[in-house]
Structure formats: structure tokens, C-alpha cells
CSV table of C-alpha atoms in Angstrom, one decimal:
chain,number,residue,atom,x,y,z
A,1,LEU,CA,-80.1,60.8,-63.9
A,2,ILE,CA,-76.4,60.4,-63.1
A,3,ILE,CA,-75.4,62.5,-66.1
A,4,PHE,CA,-78.1,65.1,-65.2
A,5,SER,CA,-76.8,65.3,-61.6
A,6,LEU,CA,-73.2,65.7,-62.8
A,7,LEU,CA,-74.2,68.6,-65.1
A,8,LEU,CA,-76.0,70.3,-62.3
A,9,GLY,CA,-72.9,69.9,-60.1
A,10,LEU,CA,-70.7,71.4,-62.8
A,11,ILE,CA,-73.1,74.4,-63.2
A,12,PHE,CA,-73.2,74.9,-59.4
A,13,LEU,CA,-69.4,74.8,-59.2
A,14,SER,CA,-69.0,77.2,-62.1
A,15,GLY,CA,-71.0,79.7,-60.2
A,16,PHE,CA,-68.4,79.7,-57.4
A,17,PHE,CA,-65.6,80.5,-59.9
A,18,HIS,CA,-67.6,83.6,-61.1
A,19,VAL,CA,-68.7,85.1,-57.9
A,20,LYS,CA,-67.7,88.7,-57.1
A,21,ASP,CA,-64.5,89.4,-55.2
A,22,LYS,CA,-66.4,90.4,-52.1
A,23,ASP,CA,-67.7,86.7,-51.7
A,24,TYR,CA,-64.2,85.1,-51.7
A,25,SER,CA,-63.7,85.7,-48.0
A,26,ARG,CA,-67.0,83.9,-47.2
A,27,GLU,CA,-65.9,81.0,-49.5
A,28,ASP,CA,-62.6,80.8,-47.7
A,29,GLN,CA,-64.3,80.7,-44.4
A,30,THR,CA,-66.6,77.9,-45.5
A,31,VAL,CA,-63.7,75.8,-46.8
A,32,ALA,CA,-61.7,76.4,-43.6
A,33,PHE,CA,-64.6,75.4,-41.5
A,34,LEU,CA,-65.1,72.2,-43.4
A,35,GLN,CA,-61.4,71.4,-43.1
A,36,ASN,CA,-61.4,72.0,-39.4
A,37,LEU,CA,-64.5,69.8,-39.0
A,38,LYS,CA,-62.7,66.9,-40.7
A,39,GLN,CA,-59.4,67.4,-39.0
A,40,PRO,CA,-60.1,65.2,-35.9
A,41,LEU,CA,-61.3,62.4,-38.1
A,42,LEU,CA,-58.4,62.5,-40.4
A,43,THR,CA,-55.5,63.1,-38.0
A,44,PRO,CA,-54.9,60.6,-35.1
A,45,PRO,CA,-54.3,62.0,-31.6
A,46,THR,CA,-50.8,63.4,-31.0
A,47,PRO,CA,-48.8,60.6,-29.2
A,48,CYS,CA,-47.4,61.6,-25.9
A,49,HIS,CA,-43.7,61.2,-25.2
A,50,ALA,CA,-42.4,59.4,-22.1
A,51,LYS,CA,-41.2,61.8,-19.4
A,52,THR,CA,-37.6,60.9,-18.6
A,53,ASN,CA,-36.7,63.7,-16.2
A,54,VAL,CA,-38.5,62.7,-13.0
A,55,MET,CA,-38.0,63.5,-9.3
A,56,PHE,CA,-39.8,61.2,-6.8
A,57,LEU,CA,-39.9,62.4,-3.2
A,58,LYS,CA,-39.6,59.1,-1.4
A,59,THR,CA,-41.6,59.4,1.8
A,60,HIS,CA,-41.3,56.9,4.7
A,61,LYS,CA,-43.5,53.8,5.2
A,62,THR,CA,-45.7,54.7,2.2
A,63,ALA,CA,-44.9,51.9,-0.3
A,64,SER,CA,-42.2,54.2,-1.6
A,65,SER,CA,-39.6,51.4,-1.8
A,66,THR,CA,-41.8,49.8,-4.4
A,67,VAL,CA,-41.9,53.0,-6.3
A,68,LEU,CA,-38.2,53.4,-6.1
A,69,ASN,CA,-37.8,50.0,-7.7
A,70,ILE,CA,-40.0,51.1,-10.5
A,71,MET,CA,-37.9,54.2,-11.0
A,72,PHE,CA,-34.6,52.3,-11.0
A,73,ARG,CA,-35.9,49.8,-13.6
A,74,PHE,CA,-37.1,52.7,-15.8
A,75,ALA,CA,-33.8,54.4,-15.5
A,76,GLU,CA,-32.0,51.2,-16.6
A,77,ARG,CA,-34.4,50.6,-19.5
A,78,TYR,CA,-33.7,54.0,-21.0
A,79,HIS,CA,-30.1,54.4,-19.9
A,80,LEU,CA,-30.8,57.4,-17.7
A,81,THR,CA,-28.6,59.0,-15.1
A,82,VAL,CA,-29.8,58.6,-11.5
A,83,ALA,CA,-28.9,61.1,-8.7
A,84,LEU,CA,-27.4,58.6,-6.3
A,85,PRO,CA,-26.2,59.2,-2.7
A,86,ALA,CA,-22.5,60.2,-2.6
A,87,GLY,CA,-19.8,58.0,-1.2
A,88,GLN,CA,-21.0,55.5,1.4
A,89,LEU,CA,-24.3,57.3,2.0
A,90,LEU,CA,-27.4,55.2,1.3
A,91,HIS,CA,-29.8,58.2,1.5
A,92,LEU,CA,-29.4,61.7,0.1
A,93,GLY,CA,-28.4,63.2,3.4
A,94,TYR,CA,-31.6,62.3,5.3
A,95,PRO,CA,-32.7,63.5,7.8
A,96,ARG,CA,-30.7,66.6,7.1
A,97,THR,CA,-32.3,69.0,4.6
A,98,PHE,CA,-31.2,68.1,1.1
A,99,MET,CA,-28.1,69.8,-0.4
A,100,ALA,CA,-26.9,69.3,-4.0
A,101,HIS,CA,-23.5,68.0,-2.9
A,102,PHE,CA,-25.2,65.0,-1.3
A,103,VAL,CA,-25.4,63.6,-4.9
A,104,GLU,CA,-22.4,61.7,-6.2
A,105,ASP,CA,-20.4,63.7,-8.8
A,106,PHE,CA,-22.8,66.7,-8.7
A,107,GLU,CA,-19.8,69.0,-9.2
A,108,VAL,CA,-19.0,67.2,-12.4
A,109,ILE,CA,-22.4,66.3,-13.8
A,110,GLY,CA,-24.3,69.4,-12.6
A,111,GLN,CA,-27.9,69.9,-13.7
A,112,ASN,CA,-28.0,66.8,-16.0
A,113,TYR,CA,-29.5,64.0,-13.8
A,114,ASN,CA,-32.6,62.4,-15.2
A,115,ILE,CA,-33.9,60.5,-12.1
A,116,MET,CA,-33.9,61.3,-8.4
A,117,CYS,CA,-35.7,59.0,-6.0
A,118,ASN,CA,-33.7,58.1,-2.9
A,119,HIS,CA,-34.7,59.3,0.5
A,120,LEU,CA,-34.2,63.0,1.1
A,121,ARG,CA,-35.8,65.8,3.0
A,122,PHE,CA,-37.2,68.0,0.3
A,123,ASN,CA,-35.4,71.3,-0.4
A,124,PRO,CA,-36.6,72.6,-3.8
A,125,SER,CA,-33.8,75.2,-4.5
A,126,GLU,CA,-31.1,72.5,-4.0
A,127,VAL,CA,-33.0,69.8,-5.9
A,128,GLN,CA,-33.3,72.2,-8.8
A,129,LYS,CA,-29.5,72.5,-9.0
A,130,VAL,CA,-29.5,68.8,-9.7
A,131,MET,CA,-32.5,68.2,-11.9
A,132,ALA,CA,-33.4,69.7,-15.3
A,133,PRO,CA,-35.9,72.6,-15.5
A,134,ASN,CA,-38.5,70.4,-17.2
A,135,THR,CA,-38.4,67.8,-14.4
A,136,PHE,CA,-41.6,66.1,-13.4
A,137,TYR,CA,-42.1,66.1,-9.6
A,138,PHE,CA,-44.3,63.6,-7.7
A,139,SER,CA,-44.6,61.9,-4.4
A,140,ILE,CA,-46.8,59.5,-2.5
A,141,LEU,CA,-48.8,59.8,0.8
A,142,ARG,CA,-50.4,57.2,3.1
A,143,ASN,CA,-53.2,57.3,5.6
A,144,PRO,CA,-51.5,58.5,8.8
A,145,ILE,CA,-53.3,55.9,11.0
A,146,PRO,CA,-51.7,52.7,9.5
A,147,LEU,CA,-48.6,54.8,8.8
A,148,LEU,CA,-47.9,55.6,12.4
A,149,GLU,CA,-48.4,51.9,13.5
A,150,SER,CA,-46.0,50.8,10.7
A,151,SER,CA,-43.5,53.4,11.8
A,152,TYR,CA,-43.8,52.3,15.4
A,153,ILE,CA,-42.9,48.7,14.6
A,154,TYR,CA,-40.2,49.5,12.0
A,155,TYR,CA,-38.4,52.2,14.1
A,156,LYS,CA,-39.1,50.7,17.5
A,157,ASN,CA,-35.4,50.4,18.4
A,158,ASP,CA,-34.3,53.7,16.9
A,159,VAL,CA,-36.9,56.3,18.1
A,160,PRO,CA,-36.7,57.3,21.8
A,161,ALA,CA,-40.5,58.0,21.9
A,162,PHE,CA,-41.2,54.5,20.7
A,163,ARG,CA,-38.5,52.7,22.6
A,164,SER,CA,-39.7,53.9,26.0
A,165,SER,CA,-43.3,52.8,25.5
A,166,LYS,CA,-44.6,49.2,25.7
A,167,ASP,CA,-46.7,49.2,22.5
A,168,VAL,CA,-48.3,51.6,20.0
A,169,ASN,CA,-51.5,52.0,22.0
A,170,GLU,CA,-49.6,52.9,25.1
A,171,TYR,CA,-47.6,55.5,23.2
A,172,LEU,CA,-50.8,57.0,21.7
A,173,ALA,CA,-52.6,57.1,25.0
A,174,SER,CA,-50.1,59.9,26.1
A,175,PRO,CA,-47.7,60.7,23.3
A,176,SER,CA,-46.4,63.9,24.9
A,177,ARG,CA,-45.2,61.7,27.8
A,178,TYR,CA,-42.7,59.9,25.5
A,179,TYR,CA,-42.2,62.5,22.7
A,180,HIS,CA,-39.8,65.4,23.3
A,181,PRO,CA,-39.6,68.0,20.5
A,182,ALA,CA,-36.0,68.8,21.5
A,183,ASP,CA,-35.1,65.3,20.3
A,184,TYR,CA,-36.8,65.9,16.9
A,185,ARG,CA,-34.0,64.3,14.8
A,186,GLN,CA,-34.4,61.1,16.7
A,187,ASN,CA,-38.2,61.4,17.0
A,188,ILE,CA,-39.1,62.5,13.5
A,189,TYR,CA,-40.8,59.2,12.7
A,190,ALA,CA,-43.1,59.5,15.8
A,191,ARG,CA,-45.1,62.5,14.6
A,192,ASN,CA,-46.0,64.0,11.2
A,193,ILE,CA,-43.3,62.2,9.3
A,194,MET,CA,-44.7,63.0,5.9
A,195,TRP,CA,-44.9,66.7,6.7
A,196,PHE,CA,-41.2,66.5,7.7
A,197,ASP,CA,-40.2,64.7,4.5
A,198,PHE,CA,-41.7,67.5,2.4
A,199,GLY,CA,-39.4,69.8,4.2
A,200,TYR,CA,-41.6,71.4,6.8
A,201,ASP,CA,-41.6,71.6,10.6
A,202,ASN,CA,-43.4,68.4,11.9
A,203,ASN,CA,-43.8,70.1,15.3
A,204,ALA,CA,-45.5,73.2,13.9
A,205,GLU,CA,-48.7,74.4,15.4
A,206,ASP,CA,-51.8,73.2,13.5
A,207,ASP,CA,-53.0,76.7,12.5
A,208,THR,CA,-55.5,76.8,9.6
A,209,LYS,CA,-53.8,79.6,7.8
A,210,TYR,CA,-50.4,77.9,8.1
A,211,THR,CA,-51.6,74.5,6.9
A,212,GLN,CA,-53.5,75.9,4.0
A,213,ALA,CA,-50.4,77.9,2.9
A,214,ILE,CA,-48.3,74.7,3.0
A,215,LEU,CA,-50.8,72.6,1.1
A,216,LYS,CA,-50.9,75.3,-1.6
A,217,ASP,CA,-47.1,75.4,-1.6
A,218,ILE,CA,-46.9,71.6,-2.2
A,219,GLU,CA,-49.5,71.8,-5.0
A,220,GLN,CA,-47.3,74.4,-6.7
A,221,LYS,CA,-44.1,72.3,-6.4
A,222,PHE,CA,-45.4,68.9,-7.2
A,223,HIS,CA,-47.2,67.9,-10.4
A,224,LEU,CA,-48.7,64.7,-8.9
A,225,ILE,CA,-49.3,63.2,-5.4
A,226,LEU,CA,-50.2,59.5,-5.3
A,227,ILE,CA,-52.0,57.6,-2.5
A,228,ALA,CA,-50.4,54.4,-1.2
A,229,ASP,CA,-53.7,53.1,0.1
A,230,TYR,CA,-54.8,52.9,-3.6
A,231,PHE,CA,-51.5,51.7,-5.0
A,232,ASP,CA,-52.7,50.0,-8.2
A,233,GLU,CA,-54.8,53.0,-9.0
A,234,SER,CA,-51.8,55.2,-8.4
A,235,MET,CA,-49.7,53.3,-10.8
A,236,VAL,CA,-52.2,53.5,-13.5
A,237,LEU,CA,-52.5,57.3,-13.0
A,238,LEU,CA,-48.7,57.6,-12.9
A,239,LYS,CA,-48.4,55.6,-16.2
A,240,HIS,CA,-50.9,57.9,-17.9
A,241,THR,CA,-49.3,61.1,-16.5
A,242,LEU,CA,-45.8,60.2,-17.4
A,243,CYS,CA,-46.8,58.5,-20.7
A,244,TRP,CA,-45.0,55.3,-19.7
A,245,ASP,CA,-45.8,51.7,-20.7
A,246,LEU,CA,-47.7,49.2,-18.4
A,247,ASP,CA,-44.6,47.2,-17.8
A,248,ASP,CA,-42.9,50.3,-16.5
A,249,VAL,CA,-45.2,50.4,-13.5
A,250,ILE,CA,-45.6,46.6,-12.9
A,251,TYR,CA,-44.3,45.8,-9.5
A,252,PHE,CA,-43.8,43.2,-6.7
A,253,LYS,CA,-44.5,44.7,-3.3
A,254,LEU,CA,-41.2,45.5,-1.6
A,255,ASN,CA,-40.2,46.2,2.0
A,256,SER,CA,-43.5,44.9,3.4
A,257,ARG,CA,-43.7,43.1,6.7
A,258,SER,CA,-45.4,40.0,8.0
A,259,GLN,CA,-48.8,40.3,9.4
A,260,ASP,CA,-47.8,38.8,12.7
A,261,THR,CA,-45.9,42.0,13.5
A,262,VAL,CA,-48.9,44.3,13.0
A,263,GLN,CA,-50.2,45.7,16.3
A,264,LYS,CA,-54.0,46.3,16.3
A,265,LEU,CA,-54.9,49.9,17.0
A,266,THR,CA,-57.8,50.6,19.3
A,267,PRO,CA,-60.5,52.9,18.0
A,268,GLU,CA,-59.3,55.5,20.6
A,269,SER,CA,-55.8,55.3,19.2
A,270,GLU,CA,-57.0,55.8,15.7
A,271,GLU,CA,-58.7,59.0,16.7
A,272,ARG,CA,-55.7,60.2,18.7
A,273,ILE,CA,-53.5,59.8,15.6
A,274,LYS,CA,-55.7,62.2,13.7
A,275,VAL,CA,-55.0,64.8,16.5
A,276,TRP,CA,-51.4,63.9,17.3
A,277,CYS,CA,-50.4,63.8,13.6
A,278,SER,CA,-52.9,66.4,12.5
A,279,LEU,CA,-50.6,68.0,10.0
A,280,ASP,CA,-50.1,64.7,8.2
A,281,TRP,CA,-53.9,64.0,8.5
A,282,LYS,CA,-54.7,67.3,6.7
A,283,LEU,CA,-52.1,66.6,4.1
A,284,TYR,CA,-53.5,63.2,3.4
A,285,LEU,CA,-57.2,64.3,3.3
A,286,HIS,CA,-56.4,67.2,0.9
A,287,PHE,CA,-54.4,65.1,-1.6
A,288,ASN,CA,-56.6,62.1,-1.4
A,289,GLN,CA,-59.4,64.3,-2.7
A,290,SER,CA,-57.2,65.8,-5.4
A,291,PHE,CA,-56.0,62.3,-6.4
A,292,TRP,CA,-59.5,61.1,-7.2
A,293,ARG,CA,-60.4,64.4,-8.9
A,294,ARG,CA,-57.3,64.0,-11.1
A,295,ILE,CA,-58.5,60.5,-12.1
A,296,GLU,CA,-62.0,61.8,-13.0
A,297,GLU,CA,-60.6,64.6,-15.0
A,298,THR,CA,-58.0,62.6,-17.0
A,299,ILE,CA,-58.7,58.9,-17.4
A,300,GLY,CA,-62.1,58.3,-15.8
A,301,MET,CA,-63.3,55.6,-13.5
A,302,GLU,CA,-64.3,53.1,-16.2
A,303,VAL,CA,-60.9,53.2,-17.9
A,304,LEU,CA,-59.2,53.1,-14.5
A,305,GLU,CA,-60.9,49.9,-13.4
A,306,LYS,CA,-60.0,48.2,-16.7
A,307,GLU,CA,-56.4,49.2,-16.5
A,308,VAL,CA,-56.1,48.2,-12.8
A,309,ASP,CA,-57.4,44.7,-13.9
A,310,HIS,CA,-54.9,44.6,-16.7
A,311,LEU,CA,-52.0,45.6,-14.3
A,312,ARG,CA,-53.0,42.9,-11.8
A,313,THR,CA,-53.2,40.3,-14.5
A,314,ARG,CA,-49.8,41.2,-15.8
A,315,GLN,CA,-48.4,41.2,-12.3
A,316,LYS,CA,-49.8,37.7,-11.7
A,317,GLU,CA,-48.2,36.5,-14.9
A,318,LEU,CA,-44.8,37.8,-13.8
A,319,MET,CA,-45.2,36.3,-10.3
A,320,GLU,CA,-46.0,32.9,-11.8
A,321,THR,CA,-43.0,33.2,-14.0
A,322,CYS,CA,-40.5,34.5,-11.4
A,323,LEU,CA,-41.5,33.4,-7.9
A,324,LEU,CA,-41.0,30.0,-6.2
A,325,GLU,CA,-43.7,30.5,-3.7
A,326,GLN,CA,-45.9,33.0,-5.6
A,327,GLU,CA,-45.7,35.4,-2.6
A,328,ALA,CA,-43.3,37.1,-0.3
A,329,VAL,CA,-41.7,35.1,2.5
A,330,GLY,CA,-40.3,35.9,6.0
A,331,LYS,CA,-36.7,36.8,6.5
A,332,GLY,CA,-35.8,33.3,7.7
A,333,HIS,CA,-37.0,31.7,4.5
A,334,ILE,CA,-35.2,33.8,1.9
A,335,ARG,CA,-32.6,31.5,0.3
A,336,ASN,CA,-30.5,34.0,-1.6
A,337,LYS,CA,-28.9,36.5,0.9
A,338,ALA,CA,-28.5,38.9,-2.0
A,339,LEU,CA,-32.3,39.3,-2.0
A,340,GLN,CA,-32.5,39.8,1.8
A,341,PRO,CA,-34.1,43.2,2.6
A,342,TYR,CA,-32.8,45.3,5.4
A,343,GLN,CA,-34.4,44.3,8.7
A,344,SER,CA,-35.4,47.0,11.2
A,345,GLY,CA,-37.0,47.2,14.7
A,346,ALA,CA,-39.6,44.6,15.5
A,347,ALA,CA,-40.6,44.2,11.9
A,348,ASN,CA,-40.1,41.0,9.9
A,349,ILE,CA,-39.4,42.4,6.4
A,350,LEU,CA,-40.5,40.0,3.7
A,351,GLY,CA,-38.6,39.1,0.6
A,352,TYR,CA,-38.8,36.7,-2.3
A,353,ASN,CA,-37.4,33.4,-3.6
A,354,LEU,CA,-36.9,33.1,-7.4
A,355,LYS,CA,-37.4,30.0,-9.4
A,356,GLN,CA,-34.1,28.1,-10.2
A,357,ASP,CA,-34.7,27.1,-13.9
A,358,LEU,CA,-35.0,30.6,-15.4
A,359,ASP,CA,-33.0,31.5,-18.5
A,360,ASN,CA,-30.6,34.3,-18.1
A,361,ARG,CA,-32.8,37.1,-19.6
A,362,THR,CA,-35.8,36.1,-17.6
A,363,LEU,CA,-33.7,35.7,-14.4
A,364,ARG,CA,-32.3,39.2,-14.8
A,365,THR,CA,-35.8,40.6,-15.2
A,366,CYS,CA,-37.1,38.8,-12.2
A,367,GLN,CA,-34.1,39.8,-10.1
A,368,LYS,CA,-34.7,43.5,-10.8
A,369,MET,CA,-38.4,43.0,-9.7
A,370,VAL,CA,-37.4,41.7,-6.3
A,371,ILE,CA,-34.0,43.3,-5.4
A,372,PRO,CA,-34.2,45.3,-2.2
A,373,GLU,CA,-33.7,49.0,-2.2
A,374,LEU,CA,-30.2,49.1,-0.7
A,375,GLN,CA,-28.8,46.5,-3.0
A,376,TYR,CA,-30.3,48.1,-6.1
A,377,THR,CA,-28.9,51.5,-5.0
A,378,SER,CA,-25.4,49.9,-4.5
A,379,TYR,CA,-25.6,48.2,-7.9
A,380,LEU,CA,-26.6,51.3,-9.9
A,381,TYR,CA,-23.8,53.2,-8.0
A,382,SER,CA,-21.2,50.7,-9.2
A,383,VAL,CA,-22.5,51.0,-12.8
A,384,GLN,CA,-22.7,54.8,-12.9
A,385,HIS,CA,-19.5,55.3,-11.0
A,386,PRO,CA,-17.2,52.3,-11.8
A,387,HIS,CA,-14.1,54.1,-10.6
A,388,LYS,CA,-15.5,54.9,-7.2
A,389,LYS,CA,-15.3,52.7,-4.1
A,390,GLU,CA,-18.4,50.4,-4.0
A,391,LYS,CA,-21.0,51.0,-1.2
A,392,GLN,CA,-20.3,48.6,1.6
A,393,LEU,CA,-23.5,46.8,2.4
A,394,GLY,CA,-22.0,43.5,3.6
A,395,LEU,CA,-24.4,41.8,1.1
A,396,PRO,CA,-23.7,40.3,-2.3
A,397,LEU,CA,-25.5,41.5,-5.4
A,398,PRO,CA,-27.7,39.0,-7.2
A,399,TRP,CA,-26.0,39.5,-10.6
A,400,THR,CA,-22.4,40.3,-9.7
A,401,SER,CA,-21.1,37.5,-11.9
A,402,LEU,CA,-23.3,38.6,-14.9
A,403,GLN,CA,-22.1,42.2,-14.4
A,404,LYS,CA,-18.4,41.1,-14.6
């Protein structure tokens, strides 16, 4: 039977070699079809390549300090150039609209920076002078209700509209009584702060045609908008979109405050925020929808849940390795002043204590996970611009001796 089958096969094949010329095209099509059919099975998926030209628009009170830490660590891992504030600036000119010369050595380096993530007020034409044409742009938003309460506490001493009111609920009962648009530079944190950070007028009239045009404009300028209220899910989506590793987006929460400084909003105040900060509210609602739609279209909810669990497991492992108390502590309990975050307003900004018996490599990893924003900015500045005068923070760096 085997021999008989082989003979039949040979006869069948010989027929193909003696067909008329007009049948060759049909044979070629058949072979090509079969090859294409097999292709997905024989060839593994094309691996993606990590994006290393990335601009993060750092919005205020949106967990953006934690994202900045992620960006800085990534830049160090791949020896990337960061667009850092020039001279003694700690932000990229904020709240002024960004200009390219706000970046240290822009005149020398030009359009060759890989990473940009310090605070700035977005100005795309000037940012494009600094960042490469293939730069990936992303930002992060937060629900305006907890955002305004957080801003009120953090900027209580700096914002005239906040300073002259007793508490956040009193402010929201009649915001126009305390808020004067003429003082917009001092009062930017008191109304539509995210709208302002994206470069638009935070006192603009909430006109449907106008807001829809701005939302479309942001969609065209940014490849991805994350949501702080779903931070772990945002990190998983960011990892997939940038083709980064899990450890690239592992984090310890930075610049958070103690719960005893949180003021409880009344239901009436919550509803008033939606009206008072209606531009931010529409911004948030729009991109919250697009965020979940993006997840459904790319990684799916099932994969998302598994990867969020994986991220949290890895985060817990690192916390057990690095941290003395396994959690953030109040400003009065931070032992190493080099790890003391900047304190503002009525907030008690939390920090971390590291274990004392860590080997040098582990210690350096842990230090980078917990170092506050200003200290990390100052450190990277001294590394990238060793011949420039160091930024004067009045605080030591946790690894100054190792650096030397």
C-alpha cells in the first residue's frame, strides 16, 4: 500500500510538470496561497522595539511625579539625554508658556534630546525644536474632583483664591468671590489646571464648539493619555505602547500626602467642581473613555488584569527588599534628609526610609525608586552637565559619595 501510494503520488506530480503553459499562473497562485497560509505559523511575531524618544507632559497633582521618576530611571538605564531645566530652574519655565531655550544647552544639543518630562506649559512648536520628529507624546489626567481638593491643600499658601478662604468647601461655595481672572498666574491651580498645562486658556468660556476643537487638537498632538485614577492599569498600557519591560514601569508612589491632610468634600462641592472646572471635567471624561477603549483595542481586559497583578506582585517584592517600614512615612519620620520631598502648603508630603543592610547595587536601585523629583532632577543635571554650576536645593543627594 505504501509503495502504491508513492507511485500514485509520483504520477500525480508528473502531471503538474507537463501541464500547458496557460496553467502555470494557476499553479503559482496555489503555491503562493499555501505559503501565505503557513507564514503566521512559521514566523514568530515581529518583536517591537522600545521607544526611547519620549515626551511626557507632566500635569499637576496627577501622580505625575511618580511618572517622572519612571522616565528618569528609564533614561539612566539606556543612557539617554534628558531635556532638563536650564541653570537654577527646577521647571521648564512653568507657568510661562514653554520655549526651547528653557532647556539646558539647547543651543548646543539642538533637536537631539531623548526624554522630556519636567513641568512645562505645553507649546508644541517649541517642544518640537527640542525633541526628535519620531518622539512619542503622552500625558496623564486625573478626576478634577479629588484634583481640586489636592491642589487646594498643596497650594494653600501660594494661591490667592485659596489663601483667602477658610477651607475647600467654603471656596467652592462661591469661587468667584475668591478667584479673580486678572490674577491668573497666581490662581492657575484654582481652576482648570490641566487645561492650562496643555497650553490653553483655563478661563475660557465653556462653549461646546470650542471644547470639542480643543479635545480634537489634543488627540492629534498626543499619542496616549493616561488616567491617574487607574494608575496601575495606566502603567501596563504605557509598557505595552512603548514596548518597555515591566521593571521599567515599576514604581513607588511619590509626592503623596498623609490622609490626615485630606479635606472631605461635600456632595454639593463635588457637583460645583464639575461646573467651576468644567473644561477639566470635559477633558477628563473624554480621555477616560478613550483610555478604556484603547485597552480594549490593544491588550484586552483579561491580559490587563493579569499584568496589573504581576506589576503589583513585583512592586511588593521591591518594597520588601528596599523599605524599612514597607510604606511611605510622614515628613517628620524621614531619617535621610536627602530623601525628604519638597513640602508645600498644608500638605504633609510623605517619603520613604530605606533598609540599612543593602548591598551597594541594591541600595542604588532602591534609592532611585524613592528619590524625590527635585533631587533626581538636580542629580541628572550634574551628570549631564558636569561643568555647569549644580542646582542649589539645599539638600544632599543620596548617592553623592558613590558618584564621586
